[in-house]
PDB file of C-alpha atoms in Angstrom:
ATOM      1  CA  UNK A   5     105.983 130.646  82.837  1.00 49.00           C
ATOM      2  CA  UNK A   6     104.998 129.671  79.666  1.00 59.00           C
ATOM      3  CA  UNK A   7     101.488 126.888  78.518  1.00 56.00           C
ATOM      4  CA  UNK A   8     103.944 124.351  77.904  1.00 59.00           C
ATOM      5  CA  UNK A   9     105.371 124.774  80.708  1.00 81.00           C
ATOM      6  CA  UNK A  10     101.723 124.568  82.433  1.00 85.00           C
ATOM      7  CA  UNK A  11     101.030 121.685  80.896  1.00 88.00           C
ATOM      8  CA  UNK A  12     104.294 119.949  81.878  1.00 89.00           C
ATOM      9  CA  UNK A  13     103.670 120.788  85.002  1.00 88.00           C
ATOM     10  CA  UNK A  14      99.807 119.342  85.611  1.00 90.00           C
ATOM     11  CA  UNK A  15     100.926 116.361  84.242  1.00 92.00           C
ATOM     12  CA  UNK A  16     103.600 115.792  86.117  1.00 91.00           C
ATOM     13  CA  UNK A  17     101.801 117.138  88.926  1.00 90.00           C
ATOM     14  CA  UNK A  18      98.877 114.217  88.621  1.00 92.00           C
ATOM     15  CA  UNK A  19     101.075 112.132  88.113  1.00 92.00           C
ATOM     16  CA  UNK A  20     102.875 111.944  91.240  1.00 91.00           C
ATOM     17  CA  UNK A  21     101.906 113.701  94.340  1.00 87.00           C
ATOM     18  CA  UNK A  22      98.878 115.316  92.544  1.00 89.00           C
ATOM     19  CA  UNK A  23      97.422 111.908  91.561  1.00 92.00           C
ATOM     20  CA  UNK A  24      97.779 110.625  95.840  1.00 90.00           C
ATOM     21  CA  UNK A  25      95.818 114.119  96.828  1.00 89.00           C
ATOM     22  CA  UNK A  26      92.910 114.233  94.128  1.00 90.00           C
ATOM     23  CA  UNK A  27      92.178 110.266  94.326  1.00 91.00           C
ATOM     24  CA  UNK A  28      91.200 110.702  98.028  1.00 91.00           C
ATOM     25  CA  UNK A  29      89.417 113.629  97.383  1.00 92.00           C
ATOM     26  CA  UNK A  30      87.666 112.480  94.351  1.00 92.00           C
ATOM     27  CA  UNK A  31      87.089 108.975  96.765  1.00 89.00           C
ATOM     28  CA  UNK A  32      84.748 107.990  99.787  1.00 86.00           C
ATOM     29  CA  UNK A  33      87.664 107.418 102.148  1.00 87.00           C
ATOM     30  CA  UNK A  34      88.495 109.621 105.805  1.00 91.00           C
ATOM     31  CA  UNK A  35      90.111 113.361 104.202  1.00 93.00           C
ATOM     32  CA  UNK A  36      90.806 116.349 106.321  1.00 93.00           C
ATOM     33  CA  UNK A  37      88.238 119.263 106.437  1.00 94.00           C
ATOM     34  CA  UNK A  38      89.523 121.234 103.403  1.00 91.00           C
ATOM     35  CA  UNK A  39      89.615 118.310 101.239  1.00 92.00           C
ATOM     36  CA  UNK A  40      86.115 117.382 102.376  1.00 95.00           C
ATOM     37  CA  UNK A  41      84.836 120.716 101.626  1.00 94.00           C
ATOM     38  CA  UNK A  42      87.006 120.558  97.756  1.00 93.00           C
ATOM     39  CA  UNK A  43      85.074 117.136  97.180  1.00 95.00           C
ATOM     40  CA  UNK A  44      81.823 118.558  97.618  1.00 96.00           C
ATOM     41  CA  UNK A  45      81.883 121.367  96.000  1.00 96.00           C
ATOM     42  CA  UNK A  46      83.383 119.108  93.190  1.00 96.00           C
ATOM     43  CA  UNK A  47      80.137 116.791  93.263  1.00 96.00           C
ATOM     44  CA  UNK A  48      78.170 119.425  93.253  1.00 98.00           C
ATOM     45  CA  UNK A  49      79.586 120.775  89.906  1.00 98.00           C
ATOM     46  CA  UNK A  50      79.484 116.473  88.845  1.00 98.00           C
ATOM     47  CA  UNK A  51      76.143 116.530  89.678  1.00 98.00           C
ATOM     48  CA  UNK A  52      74.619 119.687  88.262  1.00 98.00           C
ATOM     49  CA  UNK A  53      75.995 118.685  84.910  1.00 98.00           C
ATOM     50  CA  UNK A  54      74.597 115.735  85.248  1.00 98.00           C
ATOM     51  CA  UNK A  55      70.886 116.926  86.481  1.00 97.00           C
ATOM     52  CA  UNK A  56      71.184 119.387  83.565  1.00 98.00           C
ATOM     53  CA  UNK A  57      71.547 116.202  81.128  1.00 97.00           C
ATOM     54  CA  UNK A  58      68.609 114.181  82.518  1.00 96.00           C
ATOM     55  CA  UNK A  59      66.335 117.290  81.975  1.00 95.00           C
ATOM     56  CA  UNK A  60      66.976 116.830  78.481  1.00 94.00           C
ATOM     57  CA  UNK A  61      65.223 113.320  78.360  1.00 95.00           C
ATOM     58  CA  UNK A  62      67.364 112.114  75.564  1.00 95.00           C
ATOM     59  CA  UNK A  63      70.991 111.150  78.172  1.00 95.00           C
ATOM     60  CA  UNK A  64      70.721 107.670  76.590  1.00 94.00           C
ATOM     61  CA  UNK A  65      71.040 109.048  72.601  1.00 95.00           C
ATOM     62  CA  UNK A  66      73.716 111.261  73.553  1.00 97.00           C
ATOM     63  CA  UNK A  67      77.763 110.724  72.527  1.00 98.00           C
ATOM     64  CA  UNK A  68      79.530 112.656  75.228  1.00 98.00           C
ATOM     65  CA  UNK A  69      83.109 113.684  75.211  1.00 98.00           C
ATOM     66  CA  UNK A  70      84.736 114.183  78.769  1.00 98.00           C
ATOM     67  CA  UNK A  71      88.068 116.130  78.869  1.00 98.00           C
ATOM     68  CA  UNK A  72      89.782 116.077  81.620  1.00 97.00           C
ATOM     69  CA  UNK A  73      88.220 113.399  83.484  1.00 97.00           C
ATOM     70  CA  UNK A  74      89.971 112.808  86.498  1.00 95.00           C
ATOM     71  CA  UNK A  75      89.149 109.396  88.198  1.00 95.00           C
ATOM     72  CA  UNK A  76      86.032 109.411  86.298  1.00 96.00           C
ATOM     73  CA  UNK A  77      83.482 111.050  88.498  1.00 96.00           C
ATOM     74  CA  UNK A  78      81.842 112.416  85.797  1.00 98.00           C
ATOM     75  CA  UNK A  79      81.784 109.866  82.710  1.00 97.00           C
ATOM     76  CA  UNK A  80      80.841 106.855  85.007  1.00 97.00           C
ATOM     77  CA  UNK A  81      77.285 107.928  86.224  1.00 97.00           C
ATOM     78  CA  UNK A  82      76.917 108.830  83.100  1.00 97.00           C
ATOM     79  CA  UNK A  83      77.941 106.094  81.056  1.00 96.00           C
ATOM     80  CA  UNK A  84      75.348 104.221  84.199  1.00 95.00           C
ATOM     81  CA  UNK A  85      72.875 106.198  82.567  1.00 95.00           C
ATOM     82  CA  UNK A  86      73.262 104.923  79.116  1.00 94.00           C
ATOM     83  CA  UNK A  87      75.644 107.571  77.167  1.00 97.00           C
ATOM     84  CA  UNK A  88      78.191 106.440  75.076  1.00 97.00           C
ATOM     85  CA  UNK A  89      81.514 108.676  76.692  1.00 98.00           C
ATOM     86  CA  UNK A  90      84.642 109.266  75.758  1.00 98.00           C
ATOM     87  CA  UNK A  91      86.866 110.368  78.523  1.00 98.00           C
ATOM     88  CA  UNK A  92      90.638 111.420  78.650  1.00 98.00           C
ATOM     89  CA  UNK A  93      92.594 113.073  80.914  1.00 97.00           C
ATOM     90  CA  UNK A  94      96.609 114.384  80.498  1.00 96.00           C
ATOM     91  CA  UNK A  95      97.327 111.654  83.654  1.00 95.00           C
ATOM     92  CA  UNK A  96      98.078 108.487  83.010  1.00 96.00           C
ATOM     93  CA  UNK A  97      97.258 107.393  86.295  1.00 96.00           C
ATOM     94  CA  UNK A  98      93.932 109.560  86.698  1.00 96.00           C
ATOM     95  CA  UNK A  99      93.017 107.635  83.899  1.00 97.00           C
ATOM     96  CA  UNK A 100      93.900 103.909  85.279  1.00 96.00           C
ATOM     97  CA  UNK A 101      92.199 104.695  88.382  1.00 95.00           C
ATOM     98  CA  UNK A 102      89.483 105.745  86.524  1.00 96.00           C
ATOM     99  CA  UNK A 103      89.082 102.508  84.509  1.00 95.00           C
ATOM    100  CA  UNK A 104      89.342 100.687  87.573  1.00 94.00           C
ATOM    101  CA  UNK A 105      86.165 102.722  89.336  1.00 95.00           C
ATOM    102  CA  UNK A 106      84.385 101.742  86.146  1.00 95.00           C
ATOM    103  CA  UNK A 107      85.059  98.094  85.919  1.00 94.00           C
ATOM    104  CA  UNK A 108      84.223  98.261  89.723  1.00 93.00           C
ATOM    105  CA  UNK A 109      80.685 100.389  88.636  1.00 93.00           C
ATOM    106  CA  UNK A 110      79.709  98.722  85.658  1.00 91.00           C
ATOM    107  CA  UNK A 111      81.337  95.631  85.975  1.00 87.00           C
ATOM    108  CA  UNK A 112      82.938  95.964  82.109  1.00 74.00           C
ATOM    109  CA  UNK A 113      85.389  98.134  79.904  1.00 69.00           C
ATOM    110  CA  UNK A 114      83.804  98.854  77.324  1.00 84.00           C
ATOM    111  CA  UNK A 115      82.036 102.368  78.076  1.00 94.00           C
ATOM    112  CA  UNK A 116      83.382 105.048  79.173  1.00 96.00           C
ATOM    113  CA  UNK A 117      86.482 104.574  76.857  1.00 96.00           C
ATOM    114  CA  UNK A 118      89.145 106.197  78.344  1.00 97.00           C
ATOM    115  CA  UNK A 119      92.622 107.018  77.047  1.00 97.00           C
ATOM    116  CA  UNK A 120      95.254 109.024  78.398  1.00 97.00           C
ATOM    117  CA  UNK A 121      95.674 112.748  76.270  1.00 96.00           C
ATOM    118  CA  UNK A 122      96.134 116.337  76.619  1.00 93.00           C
ATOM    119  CA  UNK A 123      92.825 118.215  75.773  1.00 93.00           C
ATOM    120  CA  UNK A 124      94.848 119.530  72.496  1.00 92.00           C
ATOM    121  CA  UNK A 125      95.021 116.415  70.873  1.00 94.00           C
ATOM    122  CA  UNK A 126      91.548 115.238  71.439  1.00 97.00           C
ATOM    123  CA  UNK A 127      89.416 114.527  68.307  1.00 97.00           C
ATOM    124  CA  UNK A 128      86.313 113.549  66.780  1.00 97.00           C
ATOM    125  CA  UNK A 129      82.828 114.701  66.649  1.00 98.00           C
ATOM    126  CA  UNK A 130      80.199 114.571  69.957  1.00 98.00           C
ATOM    127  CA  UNK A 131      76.654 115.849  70.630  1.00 98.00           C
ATOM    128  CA  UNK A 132      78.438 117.233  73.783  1.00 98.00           C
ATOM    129  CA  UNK A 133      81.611 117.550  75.001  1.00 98.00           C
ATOM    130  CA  UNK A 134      82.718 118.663  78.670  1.00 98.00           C
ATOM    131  CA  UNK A 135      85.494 120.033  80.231  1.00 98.00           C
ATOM    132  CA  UNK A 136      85.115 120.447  84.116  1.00 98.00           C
ATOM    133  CA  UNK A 137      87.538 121.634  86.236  1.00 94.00           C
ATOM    134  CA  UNK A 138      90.561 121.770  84.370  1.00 95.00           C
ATOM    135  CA  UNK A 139      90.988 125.530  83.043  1.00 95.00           C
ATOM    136  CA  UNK A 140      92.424 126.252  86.722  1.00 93.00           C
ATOM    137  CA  UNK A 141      95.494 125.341  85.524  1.00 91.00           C
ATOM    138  CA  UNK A 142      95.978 127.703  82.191  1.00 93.00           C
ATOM    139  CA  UNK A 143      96.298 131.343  81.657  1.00 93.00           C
ATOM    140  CA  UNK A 144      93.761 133.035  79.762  1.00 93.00           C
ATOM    141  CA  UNK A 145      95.753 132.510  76.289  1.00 94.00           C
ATOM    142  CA  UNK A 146      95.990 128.857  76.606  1.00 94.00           C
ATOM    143  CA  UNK A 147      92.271 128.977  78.088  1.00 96.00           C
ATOM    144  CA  UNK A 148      90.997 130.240  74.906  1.00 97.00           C
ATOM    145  CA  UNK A 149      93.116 128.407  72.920  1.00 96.00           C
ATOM    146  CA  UNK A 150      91.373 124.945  74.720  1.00 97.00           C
ATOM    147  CA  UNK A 151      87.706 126.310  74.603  1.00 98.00           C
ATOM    148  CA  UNK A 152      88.371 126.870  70.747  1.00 98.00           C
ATOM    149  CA  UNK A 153      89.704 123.238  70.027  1.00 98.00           C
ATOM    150  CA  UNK A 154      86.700 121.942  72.250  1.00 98.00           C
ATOM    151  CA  UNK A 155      84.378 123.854  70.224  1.00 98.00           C
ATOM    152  CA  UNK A 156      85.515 122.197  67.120  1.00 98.00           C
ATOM    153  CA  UNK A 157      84.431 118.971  68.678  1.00 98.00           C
ATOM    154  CA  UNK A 158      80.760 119.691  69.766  1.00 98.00           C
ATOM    155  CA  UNK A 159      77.907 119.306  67.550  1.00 98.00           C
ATOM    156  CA  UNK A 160      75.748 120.568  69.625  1.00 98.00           C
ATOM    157  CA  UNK A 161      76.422 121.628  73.132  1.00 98.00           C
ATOM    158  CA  UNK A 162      79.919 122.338  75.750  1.00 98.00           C
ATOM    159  CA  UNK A 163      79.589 122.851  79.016  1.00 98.00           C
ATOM    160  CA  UNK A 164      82.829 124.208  80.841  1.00 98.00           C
ATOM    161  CA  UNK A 165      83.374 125.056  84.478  1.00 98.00           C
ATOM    162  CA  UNK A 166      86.252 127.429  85.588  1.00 97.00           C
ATOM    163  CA  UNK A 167      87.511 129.405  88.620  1.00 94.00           C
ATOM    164  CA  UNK A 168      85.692 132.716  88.333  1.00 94.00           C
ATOM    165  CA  UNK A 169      87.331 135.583  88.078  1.00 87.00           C
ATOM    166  CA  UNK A 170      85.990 137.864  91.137  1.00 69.00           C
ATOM    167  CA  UNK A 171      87.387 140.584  93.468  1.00 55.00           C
ATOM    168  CA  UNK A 172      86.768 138.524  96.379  1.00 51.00           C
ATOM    169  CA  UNK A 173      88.262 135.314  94.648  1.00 50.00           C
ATOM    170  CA  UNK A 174      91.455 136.998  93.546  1.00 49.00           C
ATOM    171  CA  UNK A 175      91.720 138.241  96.739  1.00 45.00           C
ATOM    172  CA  UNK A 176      91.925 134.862  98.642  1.00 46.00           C
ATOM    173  CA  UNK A 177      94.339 133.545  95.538  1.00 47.00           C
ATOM    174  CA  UNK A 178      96.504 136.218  96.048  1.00 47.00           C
ATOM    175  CA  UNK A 179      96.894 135.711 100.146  1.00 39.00           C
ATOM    176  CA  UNK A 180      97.000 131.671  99.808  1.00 45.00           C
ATOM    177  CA  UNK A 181      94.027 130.675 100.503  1.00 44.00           C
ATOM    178  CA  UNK A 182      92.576 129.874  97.345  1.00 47.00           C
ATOM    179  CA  UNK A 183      93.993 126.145  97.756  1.00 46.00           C
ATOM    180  CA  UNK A 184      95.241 125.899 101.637  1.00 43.00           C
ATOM    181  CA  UNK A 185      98.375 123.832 102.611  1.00 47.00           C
ATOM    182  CA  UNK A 186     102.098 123.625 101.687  1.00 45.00           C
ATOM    183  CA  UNK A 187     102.770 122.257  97.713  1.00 45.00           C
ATOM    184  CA  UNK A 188      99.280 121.887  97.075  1.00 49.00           C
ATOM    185  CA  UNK A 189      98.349 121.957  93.604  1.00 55.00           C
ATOM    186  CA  UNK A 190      99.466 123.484  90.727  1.00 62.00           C
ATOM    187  CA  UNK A 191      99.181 127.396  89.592  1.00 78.00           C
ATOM    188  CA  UNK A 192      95.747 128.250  90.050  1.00 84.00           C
ATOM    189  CA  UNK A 193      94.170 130.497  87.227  1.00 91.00           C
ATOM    190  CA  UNK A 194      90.823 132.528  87.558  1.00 93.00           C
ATOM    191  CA  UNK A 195      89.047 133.351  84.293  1.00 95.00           C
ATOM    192  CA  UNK A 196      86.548 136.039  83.545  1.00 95.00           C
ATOM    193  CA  UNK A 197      83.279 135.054  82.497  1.00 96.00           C
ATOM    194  CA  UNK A 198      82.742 137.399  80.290  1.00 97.00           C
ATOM    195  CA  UNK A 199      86.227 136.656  78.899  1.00 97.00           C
ATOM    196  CA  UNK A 200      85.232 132.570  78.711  1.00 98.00           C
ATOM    197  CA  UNK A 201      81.436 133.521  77.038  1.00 98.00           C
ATOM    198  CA  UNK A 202      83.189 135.562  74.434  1.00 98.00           C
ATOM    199  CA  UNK A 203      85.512 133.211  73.245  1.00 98.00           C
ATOM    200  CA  UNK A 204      82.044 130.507  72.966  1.00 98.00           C
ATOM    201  CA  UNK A 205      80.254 133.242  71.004  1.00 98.00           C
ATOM    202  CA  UNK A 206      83.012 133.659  68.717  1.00 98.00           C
ATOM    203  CA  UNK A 207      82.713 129.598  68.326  1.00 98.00           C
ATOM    204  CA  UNK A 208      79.325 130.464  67.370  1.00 98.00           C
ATOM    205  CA  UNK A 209      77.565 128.858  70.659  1.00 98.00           C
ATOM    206  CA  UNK A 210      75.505 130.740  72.974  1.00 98.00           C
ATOM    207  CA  UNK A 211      75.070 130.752  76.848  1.00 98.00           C
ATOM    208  CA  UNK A 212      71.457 128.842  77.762  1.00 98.00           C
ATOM    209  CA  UNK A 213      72.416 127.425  81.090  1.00 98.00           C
ATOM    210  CA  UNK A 214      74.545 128.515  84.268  1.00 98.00           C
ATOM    211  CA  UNK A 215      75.352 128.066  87.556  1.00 98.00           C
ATOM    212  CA  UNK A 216      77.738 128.851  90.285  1.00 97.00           C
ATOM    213  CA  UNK A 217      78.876 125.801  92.748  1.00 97.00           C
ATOM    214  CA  UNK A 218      80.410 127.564  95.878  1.00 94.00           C
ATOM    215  CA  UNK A 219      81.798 126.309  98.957  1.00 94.00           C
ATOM    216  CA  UNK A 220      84.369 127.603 101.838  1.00 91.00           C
ATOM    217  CA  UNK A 221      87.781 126.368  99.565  1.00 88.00           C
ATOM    218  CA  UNK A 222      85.804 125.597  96.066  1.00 93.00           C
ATOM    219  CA  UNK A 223      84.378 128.212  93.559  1.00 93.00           C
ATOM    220  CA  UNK A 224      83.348 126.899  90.109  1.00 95.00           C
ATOM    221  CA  UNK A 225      81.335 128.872  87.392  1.00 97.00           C
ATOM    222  CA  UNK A 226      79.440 126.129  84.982  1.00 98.00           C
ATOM    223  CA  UNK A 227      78.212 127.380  81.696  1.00 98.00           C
ATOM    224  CA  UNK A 228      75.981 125.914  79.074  1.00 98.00           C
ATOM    225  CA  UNK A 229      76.320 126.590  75.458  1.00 98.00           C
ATOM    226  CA  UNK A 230      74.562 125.391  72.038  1.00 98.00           C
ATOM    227  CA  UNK A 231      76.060 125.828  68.875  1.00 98.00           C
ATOM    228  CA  UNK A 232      73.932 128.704  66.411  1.00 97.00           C
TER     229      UNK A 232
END
């Protein structure tokens, strides 16, 4: 299978079935145990990212560039907190729902500004831009290939998160357990770390934060990087 084919696929994917799953998961409402244990370990990425920012005492100054951003869980606390986002995601209807949970939030349209595109075709210049979450679904190559373009975009900081690459991890992948349940998601990739902080280095950013958010079904590696 080919990245176009990948990225057919996710959006077609979140658009349909996809989009039903990852609302209720990314929502307050009743979910069965795995998908409660995928939406916390999902905040707890959100929020981490978001702590990270309010250390910096200047979340207010900042423009911020979300890709990939779901139903919003991550540009609307912190468009709350006074940054001017930009968020997109490849689903059209990730990205309705998402304006809706704003106007709910903050009672207006006007920030975040969301509009539905693939993370390829994003441009324009932000202090930081921030992809969580979504290089699951490519191969290394394409991977790369994102973290590049999203380099291009950030004036000063990216923060990614990704599935890490680990014995243990590729295990459970490889035996189905990595995502449980019948036609669950799409192709999950894991990414080396060392693989992922190479390609930033070679953007000419360097590592100053990480963490690691893990739960039973959720595993995300969140890096921090400043541009030289």
């Amino acid at each position: 299978m080919n990245a176009a084919d990948d990225k057919t696929i996710v959006r077609e994917y979140f658009n349909s079935t996809g989009f039903d799953r990852w609302k209720r998961i990314y929502g307050d409402g009743e979910v069965n145990k795995v998908q409660l244990d995928i939406r916390t370990g999902h905040q707890q990425t959100v929020d981490t990212v978001i702590d990270w920012l309010k250390a910096d005492n200047n979340l207010s100054k900042l423009s911020i560039c979300d890709a990939g951003c779901g139903v919003g869980s991550l540009s609307i606390p912190l468009a709350v907190d006074g940054a001017k986002v930009y968020a997109s995601d490849i689903s059209e209807k990730m990205v309705e729902e998402a304006k809706q949970r704003a106007l709910q939030t903050l009672g207006n349209a006007e920030n975040p500004t969301f509009a539905v595109q693939d993370l390829e075709s994003l441009s324009g210049s932000y202090h930081t831009v921030i992809c969580l979450d979504v290089l699951i679904h490519y191969p290394q190559q394409k991977a790369d290939e994102m973290i590049s373009h999203l380099c291009s975009l950030a004036q000063s900081r990216i923060i990614l998160s990704f599935a890490p690459k680990t014995c243990a991890l590729t295990i459970l992948k490889k035996i189905g357990s990595f995502f449980p349940g019948p036609s669950k998601t799409t192709r999950a990739y894991l990414h080396r770390q060392a693989d992922v902080v190479k390609i930033l280095e070679s953007n000419g950013f360097s590592i100053q934060r990480q963490s690691m958010t893990k739960t039973r079904f959720y595993f995300s590696r969140i890096l921090e990087a400043t541009r030289n």
